[in-house]
Amino acid sequence: GLSGGQQQRLVIARTIAVEPEVLLLDEPCSALDPISTLKIEELIYELKSKFTIVIVTHNMQQAARVSDYTAFMYMGKLIEFGDTDTLFTNPAKKQTEDYITGRYG
């Protein structure tokens, strides 16, 4: 059978075959080993020039690596949205800063 990473890449390939405008990836690398995660992240990076990709993740390091923009949501509310580098290095909201620094959540 296929490994978890291979299965994930196959699902993404099937999805892009129909040329959607937006890809929604919900925790695309959960339960994958670091090598498989890297391959998925490389694929996401390659595809983001052709598709709008929305990733739902709790993995902040991954969000920082692959995203151009990041939204921080808490309890169903949008707390902050902006350029990924700015959001992670100089968030506008204290609640965002508290979350990314591990003070709560």
GROMACS .gro file of C-alpha atoms in nm:
model
  105
    1GLY     CA    1   0.000   0.000   0.000
    2LEU     CA    2   0.084   0.365  -0.011
    3SER     CA    3   0.248   0.547   0.278
    4GLY     CA    4   0.062   0.832   0.448
    5GLY     CA    5   0.264   1.089   0.256
    6GLN     CA    6   0.204   0.911  -0.074
    7GLN     CA    7  -0.168   0.893  -0.001
    8GLN     CA    8  -0.176   1.264   0.074
    9ARG     CA    9   0.008   1.352  -0.248
   10LEU     CA   10  -0.230   1.128  -0.446
   11VAL     CA   11  -0.533   1.305  -0.297
   12ILE     CA   12  -0.383   1.644  -0.386
   13ALA     CA   13  -0.307   1.524  -0.742
   14ARG     CA   14  -0.664   1.404  -0.786
   15THR     CA   15  -0.793   1.735  -0.658
   16ILE     CA   16  -0.584   1.956  -0.886
   17ALA     CA   17  -0.678   1.742  -1.189
   18VAL     CA   18  -1.016   1.920  -1.194
   19GLU     CA   19  -0.842   2.261  -1.178
   20PRO     CA   20  -1.023   2.416  -0.882
   21GLU     CA   21  -0.973   2.782  -0.798
   22VAL     CA   22  -0.911   2.703  -0.430
   23LEU     CA   23  -0.758   2.404  -0.250
   24LEU     CA   24  -0.869   2.361   0.111
   25LEU     CA   25  -0.625   2.147   0.307
   26ASP     CA   26  -0.728   2.049   0.658
   27GLU     CA   27  -0.419   1.949   0.858
   28PRO     CA   28  -0.243   1.819   0.543
   29CYS     CA   29   0.058   1.683   0.732
   30SER     CA   30  -0.095   1.553   1.053
   31ALA     CA   31   0.043   1.213   1.151
   32LEU     CA   32   0.313   1.226   0.882
   33ASP     CA   33   0.682   1.176   0.947
   34PRO     CA   34   0.920   1.471   0.890
   35ILE     CA   35   1.032   1.353   0.543
   36SER     CA   36   0.674   1.310   0.420
   37THR     CA   37   0.583   1.645   0.574
   38LEU     CA   38   0.867   1.812   0.384
   39LYS     CA   39   0.747   1.660   0.056
   40ILE     CA   40   0.391   1.784   0.114
   41GLU     CA   41   0.518   2.131   0.207
   42GLU     CA   42   0.733   2.141  -0.107
   43LEU     CA   43   0.428   2.044  -0.313
   44ILE     CA   44   0.218   2.315  -0.147
   45TYR     CA   45   0.491   2.571  -0.215
   46GLU     CA   46   0.501   2.466  -0.582
   47LEU     CA   47   0.121   2.471  -0.622
   48LYS     CA   48   0.061   2.807  -0.457
   49SER     CA   49   0.169   2.987  -0.775
   50LYS     CA   50  -0.122   2.822  -0.961
   51PHE     CA   51  -0.391   2.787  -0.694
   52THR     CA   52  -0.523   2.969  -0.393
   53ILE     CA   53  -0.449   2.733  -0.106
   54VAL     CA   54  -0.618   2.756   0.232
   55ILE     CA   55  -0.457   2.546   0.504
   56VAL     CA   56  -0.617   2.474   0.839
   57THR     CA   57  -0.344   2.379   1.084
   58HIS     CA   58  -0.242   2.393   1.447
   59ASN     CA   59   0.121   2.362   1.338
   60MET     CA   60   0.244   2.720   1.357
   61GLN     CA   61   0.589   2.632   1.225
   62GLN     CA   62   0.431   2.484   0.915
   63ALA     CA   63   0.208   2.788   0.868
   64ALA     CA   64   0.514   3.012   0.892
   65ARG     CA   65   0.702   2.802   0.634
   66VAL     CA   66   0.439   2.768   0.362
   67SER     CA   67   0.196   3.059   0.397
   68ASP     CA   68   0.201   3.405   0.245
   69TYR     CA   69  -0.084   3.519   0.468
   70THR     CA   70  -0.205   3.387   0.802
   71ALA     CA   71  -0.533   3.417   0.987
   72PHE     CA   72  -0.547   3.350   1.359
   73MET     CA   73  -0.889   3.230   1.466
   74TYR     CA   74  -0.998   3.152   1.819
   75MET     CA   75  -1.333   3.008   1.927
   76GLY     CA   76  -1.479   3.071   1.581
   77LYS     CA   77  -1.374   3.436   1.565
   78LEU     CA   78  -1.114   3.594   1.341
   79ILE     CA   79  -0.866   3.759   1.575
   80GLU     CA   80  -0.603   3.872   1.325
   81PHE     CA   81  -0.517   3.838   0.957
   82GLY     CA   82  -0.210   3.958   0.774
   83ASP     CA   83   0.120   3.889   0.608
   84THR     CA   84   0.263   3.574   0.765
   85ASP     CA   85   0.603   3.721   0.851
   86THR     CA   86   0.445   4.023   1.019
   87LEU     CA   87   0.185   3.821   1.205
   88PHE     CA   88   0.449   3.590   1.352
   89THR     CA   89   0.714   3.853   1.427
   90ASN     CA   90   0.507   4.160   1.513
   91PRO     CA   91   0.142   4.070   1.571
   92ALA     CA   92  -0.100   4.358   1.607
   93LYS     CA   93  -0.315   4.188   1.871
   94LYS     CA   94  -0.200   4.079   2.215
   95GLN     CA   95  -0.419   3.768   2.188
   96THR     CA   96  -0.227   3.662   1.876
   97GLU     CA   97   0.107   3.724   2.045
   98ASP     CA   98  -0.002   3.525   2.350
   99TYR     CA   99  -0.101   3.232   2.130
  100ILE     CA  100   0.211   3.220   1.914
  101THR     CA  101   0.436   3.251   2.218
  102GLY     CA  102   0.253   2.971   2.400
  103ARG     CA  103   0.105   3.185   2.676
  104TYR     CA  104  -0.236   3.030   2.621
  105GLY     CA  105  -0.419   2.795   2.391
   0.00000   0.00000   0.00000
